[in-house]
Coordinates of C-alpha atoms and ligand atoms in Angstrom, one line a residue:
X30 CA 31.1 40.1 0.6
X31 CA 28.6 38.0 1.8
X32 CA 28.6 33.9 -0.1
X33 CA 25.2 33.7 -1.7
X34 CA 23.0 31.2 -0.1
X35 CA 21.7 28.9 -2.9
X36 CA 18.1 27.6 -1.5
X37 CA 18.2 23.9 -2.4
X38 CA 15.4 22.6 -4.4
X39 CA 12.8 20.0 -3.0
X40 CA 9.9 18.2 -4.1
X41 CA 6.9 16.8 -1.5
X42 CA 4.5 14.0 -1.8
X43 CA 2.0 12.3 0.4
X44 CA 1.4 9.0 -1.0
X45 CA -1.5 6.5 0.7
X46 CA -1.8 2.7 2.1
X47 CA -3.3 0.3 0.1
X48 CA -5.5 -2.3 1.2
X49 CA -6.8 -5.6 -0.5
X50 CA -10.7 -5.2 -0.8
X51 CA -10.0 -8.4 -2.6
X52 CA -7.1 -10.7 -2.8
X53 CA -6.8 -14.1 -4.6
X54 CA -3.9 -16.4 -4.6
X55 CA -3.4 -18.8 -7.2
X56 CA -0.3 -21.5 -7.1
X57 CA 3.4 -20.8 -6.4
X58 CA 5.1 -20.1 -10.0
X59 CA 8.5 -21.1 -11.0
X60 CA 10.4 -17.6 -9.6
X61 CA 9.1 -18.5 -6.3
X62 CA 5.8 -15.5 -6.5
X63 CA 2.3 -16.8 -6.6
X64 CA 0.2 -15.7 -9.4
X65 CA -2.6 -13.1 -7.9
X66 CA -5.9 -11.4 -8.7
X67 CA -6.7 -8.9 -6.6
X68 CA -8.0 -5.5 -6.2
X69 CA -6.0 -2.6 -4.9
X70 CA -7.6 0.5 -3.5
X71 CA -5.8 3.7 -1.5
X72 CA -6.9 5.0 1.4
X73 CA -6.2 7.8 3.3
X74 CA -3.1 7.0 5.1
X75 CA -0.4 8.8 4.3
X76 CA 3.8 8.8 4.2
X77 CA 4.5 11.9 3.4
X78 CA 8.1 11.9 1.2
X79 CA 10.2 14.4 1.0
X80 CA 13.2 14.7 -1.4
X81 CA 16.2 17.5 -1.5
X82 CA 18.9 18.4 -3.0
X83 CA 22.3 17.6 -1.4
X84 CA 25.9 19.0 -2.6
X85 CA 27.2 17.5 -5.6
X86 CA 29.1 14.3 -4.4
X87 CA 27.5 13.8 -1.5
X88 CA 25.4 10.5 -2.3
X89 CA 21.9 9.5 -0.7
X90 CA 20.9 9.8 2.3
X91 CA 17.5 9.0 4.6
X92 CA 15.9 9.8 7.5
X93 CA 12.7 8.7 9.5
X94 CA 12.8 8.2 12.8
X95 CA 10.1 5.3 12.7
X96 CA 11.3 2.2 14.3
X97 CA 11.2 -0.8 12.0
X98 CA 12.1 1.7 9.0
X99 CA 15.9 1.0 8.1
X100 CA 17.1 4.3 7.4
X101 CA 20.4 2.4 4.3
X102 CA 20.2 0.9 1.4
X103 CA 17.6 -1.4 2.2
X104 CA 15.1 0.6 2.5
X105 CA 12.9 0.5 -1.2
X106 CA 13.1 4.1 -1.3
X107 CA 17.1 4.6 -1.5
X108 CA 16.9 1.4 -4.1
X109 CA 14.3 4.0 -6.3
X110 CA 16.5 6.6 -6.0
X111 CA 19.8 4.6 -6.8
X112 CA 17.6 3.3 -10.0
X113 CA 16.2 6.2 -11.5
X114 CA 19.4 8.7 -10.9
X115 CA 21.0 5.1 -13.0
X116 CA 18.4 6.0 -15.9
X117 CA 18.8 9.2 -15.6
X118 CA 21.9 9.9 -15.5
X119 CA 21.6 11.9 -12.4
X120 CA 24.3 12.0 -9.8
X121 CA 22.0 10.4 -6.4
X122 CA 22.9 13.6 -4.5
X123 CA 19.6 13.7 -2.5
X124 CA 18.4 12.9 1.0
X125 CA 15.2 11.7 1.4
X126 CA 13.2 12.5 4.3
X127 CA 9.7 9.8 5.6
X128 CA 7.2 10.7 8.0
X129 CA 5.5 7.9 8.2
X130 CA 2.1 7.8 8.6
X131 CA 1.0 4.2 7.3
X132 CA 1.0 1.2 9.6
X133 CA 4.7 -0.3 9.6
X134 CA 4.6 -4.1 7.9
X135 CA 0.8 -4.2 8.7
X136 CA 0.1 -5.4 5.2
X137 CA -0.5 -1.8 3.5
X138 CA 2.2 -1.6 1.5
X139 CA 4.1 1.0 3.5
X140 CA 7.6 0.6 2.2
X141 CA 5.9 0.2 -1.5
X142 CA 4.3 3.4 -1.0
X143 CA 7.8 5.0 0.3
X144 CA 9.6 3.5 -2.7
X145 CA 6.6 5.1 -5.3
X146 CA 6.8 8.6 -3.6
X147 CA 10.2 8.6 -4.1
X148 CA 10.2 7.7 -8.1
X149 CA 7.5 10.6 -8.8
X150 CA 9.2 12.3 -6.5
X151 CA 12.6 12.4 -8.6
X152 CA 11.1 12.7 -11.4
X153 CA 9.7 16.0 -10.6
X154 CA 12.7 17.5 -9.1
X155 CA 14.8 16.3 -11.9
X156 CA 12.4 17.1 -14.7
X157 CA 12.9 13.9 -16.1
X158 CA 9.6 13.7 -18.2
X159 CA 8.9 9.8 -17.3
X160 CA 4.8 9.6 -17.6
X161 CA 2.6 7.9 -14.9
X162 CA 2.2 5.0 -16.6
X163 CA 6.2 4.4 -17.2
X164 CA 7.2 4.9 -13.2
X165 CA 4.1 2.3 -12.9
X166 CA 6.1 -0.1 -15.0
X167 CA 9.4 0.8 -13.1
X168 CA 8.0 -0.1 -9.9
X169 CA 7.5 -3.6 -10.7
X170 CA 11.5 -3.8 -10.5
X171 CA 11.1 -2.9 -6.6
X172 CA 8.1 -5.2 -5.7
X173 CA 4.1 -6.1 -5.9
X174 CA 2.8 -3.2 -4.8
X175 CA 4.8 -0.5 -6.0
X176 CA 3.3 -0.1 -9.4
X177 CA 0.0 0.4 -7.7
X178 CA 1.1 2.7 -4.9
X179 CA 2.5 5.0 -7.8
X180 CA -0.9 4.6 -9.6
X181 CA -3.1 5.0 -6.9
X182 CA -7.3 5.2 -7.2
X183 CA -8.8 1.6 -7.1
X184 CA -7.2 -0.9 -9.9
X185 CA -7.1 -4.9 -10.5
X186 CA -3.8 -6.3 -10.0
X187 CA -2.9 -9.7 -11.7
X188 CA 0.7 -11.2 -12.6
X189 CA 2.4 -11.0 -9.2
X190 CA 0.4 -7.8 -8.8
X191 CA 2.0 -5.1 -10.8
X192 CA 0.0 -5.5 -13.4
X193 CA -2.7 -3.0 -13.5
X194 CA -5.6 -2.0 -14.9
X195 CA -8.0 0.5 -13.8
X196 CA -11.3 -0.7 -12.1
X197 CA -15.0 1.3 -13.4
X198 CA -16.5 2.3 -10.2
X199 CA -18.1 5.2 -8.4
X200 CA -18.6 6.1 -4.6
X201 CA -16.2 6.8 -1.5
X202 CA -16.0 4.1 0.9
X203 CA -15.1 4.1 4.8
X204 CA -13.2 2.3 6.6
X205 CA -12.2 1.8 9.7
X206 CA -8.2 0.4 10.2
X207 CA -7.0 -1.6 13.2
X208 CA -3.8 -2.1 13.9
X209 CA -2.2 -5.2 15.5
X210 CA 1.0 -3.8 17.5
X211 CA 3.0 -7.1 15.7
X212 CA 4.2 -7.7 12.3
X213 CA 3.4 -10.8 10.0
X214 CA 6.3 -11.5 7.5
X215 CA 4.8 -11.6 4.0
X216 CA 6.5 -14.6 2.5
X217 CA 5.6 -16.7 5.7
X218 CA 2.1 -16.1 5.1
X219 CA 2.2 -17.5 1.7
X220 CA 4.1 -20.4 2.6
X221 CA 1.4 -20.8 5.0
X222 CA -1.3 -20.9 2.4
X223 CA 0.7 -23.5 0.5
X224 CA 0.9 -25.6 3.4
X225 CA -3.2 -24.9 4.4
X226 CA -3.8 -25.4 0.5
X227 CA -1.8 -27.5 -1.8
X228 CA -3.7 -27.2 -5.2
X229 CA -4.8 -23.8 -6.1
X230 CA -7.2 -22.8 -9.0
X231 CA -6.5 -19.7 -11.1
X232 CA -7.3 -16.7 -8.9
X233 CA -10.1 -14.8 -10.7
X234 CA -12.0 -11.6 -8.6
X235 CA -15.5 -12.4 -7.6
X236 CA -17.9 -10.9 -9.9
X237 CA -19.3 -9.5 -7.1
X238 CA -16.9 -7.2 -5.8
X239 CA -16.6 -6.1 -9.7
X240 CA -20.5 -5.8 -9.5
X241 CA -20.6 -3.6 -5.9
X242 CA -17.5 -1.9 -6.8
X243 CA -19.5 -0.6 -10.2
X244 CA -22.5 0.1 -8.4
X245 CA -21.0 1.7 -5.3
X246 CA -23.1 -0.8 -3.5
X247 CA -21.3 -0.6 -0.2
X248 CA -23.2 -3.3 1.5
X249 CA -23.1 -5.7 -1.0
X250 CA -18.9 -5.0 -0.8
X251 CA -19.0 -5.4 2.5
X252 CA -20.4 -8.9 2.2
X253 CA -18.1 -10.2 -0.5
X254 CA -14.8 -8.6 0.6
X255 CA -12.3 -11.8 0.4
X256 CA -8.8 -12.5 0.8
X257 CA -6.7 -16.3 0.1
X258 CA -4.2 -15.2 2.6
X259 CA -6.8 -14.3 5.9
X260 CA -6.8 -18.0 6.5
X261 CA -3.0 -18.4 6.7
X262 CA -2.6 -15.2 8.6
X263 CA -5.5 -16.2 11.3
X264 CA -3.8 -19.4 11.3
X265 CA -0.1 -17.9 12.4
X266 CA -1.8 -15.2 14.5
X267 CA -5.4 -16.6 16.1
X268 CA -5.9 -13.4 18.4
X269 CA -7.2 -11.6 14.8
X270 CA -10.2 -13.3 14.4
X271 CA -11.5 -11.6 17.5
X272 CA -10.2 -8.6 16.3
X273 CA -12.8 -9.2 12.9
X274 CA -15.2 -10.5 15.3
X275 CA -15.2 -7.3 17.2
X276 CA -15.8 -5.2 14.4
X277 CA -18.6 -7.3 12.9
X278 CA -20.0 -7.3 16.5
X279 CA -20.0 -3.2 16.4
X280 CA -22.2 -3.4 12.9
X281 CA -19.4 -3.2 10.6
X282 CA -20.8 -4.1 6.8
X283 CA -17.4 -6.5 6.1
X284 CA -14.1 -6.9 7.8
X285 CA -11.1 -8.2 6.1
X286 CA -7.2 -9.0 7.2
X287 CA -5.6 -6.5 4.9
X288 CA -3.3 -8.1 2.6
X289 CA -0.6 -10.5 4.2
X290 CA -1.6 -8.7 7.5
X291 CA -1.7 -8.3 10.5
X292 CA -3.8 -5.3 9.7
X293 CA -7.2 -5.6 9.9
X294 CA -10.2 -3.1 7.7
X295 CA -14.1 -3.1 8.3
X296 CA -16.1 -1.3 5.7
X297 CA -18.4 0.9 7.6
X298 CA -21.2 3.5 5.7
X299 CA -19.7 6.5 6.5
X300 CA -17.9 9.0 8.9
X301 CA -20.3 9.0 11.6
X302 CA -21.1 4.9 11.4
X303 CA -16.8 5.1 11.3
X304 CA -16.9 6.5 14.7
X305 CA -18.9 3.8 16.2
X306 CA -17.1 1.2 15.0
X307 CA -13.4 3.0 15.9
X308 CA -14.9 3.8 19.4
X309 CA -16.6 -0.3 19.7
X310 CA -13.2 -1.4 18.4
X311 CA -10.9 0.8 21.0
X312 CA -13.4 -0.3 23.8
X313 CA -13.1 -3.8 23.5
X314 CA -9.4 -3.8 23.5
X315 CA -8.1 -6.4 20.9
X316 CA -6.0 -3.6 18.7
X317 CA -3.3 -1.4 19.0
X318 CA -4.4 1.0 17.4
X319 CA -7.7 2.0 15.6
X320 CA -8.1 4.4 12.8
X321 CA -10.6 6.1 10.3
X322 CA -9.8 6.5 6.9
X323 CA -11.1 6.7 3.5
X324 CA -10.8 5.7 -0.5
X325 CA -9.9 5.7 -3.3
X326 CA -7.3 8.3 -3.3
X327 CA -4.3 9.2 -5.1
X328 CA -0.7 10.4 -4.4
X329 CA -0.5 13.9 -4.4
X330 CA 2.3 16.3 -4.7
X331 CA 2.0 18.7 -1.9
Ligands
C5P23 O1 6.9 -8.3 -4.3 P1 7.1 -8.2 -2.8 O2 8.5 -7.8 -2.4 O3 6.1 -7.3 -2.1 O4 6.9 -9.6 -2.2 C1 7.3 -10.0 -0.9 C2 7.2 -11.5 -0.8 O5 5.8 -11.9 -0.8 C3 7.8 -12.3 -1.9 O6 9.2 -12.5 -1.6 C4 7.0 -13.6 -1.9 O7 7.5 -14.4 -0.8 C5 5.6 -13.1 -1.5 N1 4.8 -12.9 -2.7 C6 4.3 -13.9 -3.4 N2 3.6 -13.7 -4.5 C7 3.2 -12.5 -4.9 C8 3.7 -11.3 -4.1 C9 4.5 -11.6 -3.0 O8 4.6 -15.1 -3.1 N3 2.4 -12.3 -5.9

């Protein structure tokens, strides 16, 4: 008699970057995080995680293949999965595959996004019944970002970040993504804003990002896209101001260092204005890479 061949079960979902349209740093607190306002919106830039079943006893294990991307324990995604089998009472038999498709530590919140797909990830494979908003709230244990990369969409960020709440707007918005070949380390960069800036006010978002962001005024976006931590990164890596430069030079409508960086996005008006400013960008040589890409967008399961 032939063994029976038990297909195991797996669950798929392409989760997107995130980029800082705007990002503002207050002072350092006492745990060592500085208190943020910023604004968090998706693009289209996608991990894509995968999660399977593995024989009972067999623990976690993770595969990528993307260099940079530790494939043990430290990697935010095996922390989420070592957590939520925990509160679930779920033996961690899985292996969780990542074909990376964000920027690695470019400032987009790769690993976050990793970690996120792999919570709603679980949770749909084990039927576990948590709700959006309660593996938003479980995020927070594995950083900043993570709450928003489960959320996805366009949301304000305060606290250290995690938490959320939705932003009113309308309209898609493109952007074109330029990569820097390099890595900037995130705590470094805040340091160096300490350093740059000693006193810091209460962050607050500029009313007019609020303002284009409910209109779906693109241009007027484009002029008030701002981020506390663009000095500190130009200042620990000068070659990205002509990256910016270049962009704005090609008729971008605002260019910004994503987050903590290196990554650098320029709001453009649409696809074909995209192209031009991809092609200007790959012409004049200051990137690694250059790509198109558009928000807000969610995670999806595939
Ligand atoms: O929370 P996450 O792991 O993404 O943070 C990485 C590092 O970035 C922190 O260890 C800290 O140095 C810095 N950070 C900060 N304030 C924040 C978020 C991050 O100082 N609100």
């Amino acid at each position: 008699m032939t063994a029976m061949h038990v297909v195991p079960r797996r669950v798929q979902v392409r989760m997107p970057a995130k980029i800082n349209i705007s990002l503002k740093v207050g002072p350092a607190r006492a745990d060592g995080f500085h208190e943020l306002a910023t604004v968090f919106h998706a693009v289209s830039l996608y991990d894509i995680i995968t999660v399977s079943e593995r024989p009972v006893g067999s623990g976690i294990s993770l595969s990528c293949g993307t260099k940079g991307v530790p494939e043990d324990a430290s990697n935010l995604a095996w922390r989420a999965a070592e957590r939520f089998a925990e509160l679930t009472s779920h033996k961690p038999d899985v292996h969780i595959t990542i074909a990376k498709g964000i920027p690695t530590a470019g400032g987009m919140a790769g690993g976050s996004a990793d970690c996120a797909g792999t919570l709603l990830a679980l949770n749909e494979l084990w039927q576990s019944g948590f709700t959006r908003e309660q593996l938003v709230e479980l995020g927070a244990e594995f950083g900043s970002d993570v709450p928003f990369c489960v959320a996805g969409g366009t949301a304000l960020g305060t606290g250290r970040g995690e938490m959320l709440s939705p932003v009113l707007g309308r309209g898609e918005y493109h952007w074109v993504i330029a990569t820097a070949g390099s890595e900037l380390s995130t705590p470094t960069v805040f340091r160096q804003l300490d350093a740059l800036r000693p006193h810091a006010a209460e962050p607050q978002v500029s009313e007019t990002i609020m303002s284009a962001l409910r209109t779906g005024d693109s241009r007027l976006l484009g002029r008030a896209l701002e981020n506390d931590l663009q000095a500190p990164a130009l200042a620990l890596k000068p070659t990205l101001k002509r990256t910016l430069d270049a962009g704005m030079e090609a008729g971008a409508l605002g260019a910004l260092v994503s987050g903590s960086g290196p990554t650098c996005v320029f709001l453009v008006r649409d696809n074909e204005h995209a192209i031009d400013v991809q092609v200007a960008l790959m012409a004049s040589g200051v990137a690694a890479d250059v790509v198109r890409a558009h928000g807000p967008v969610r995670p999806m399961f595939l």
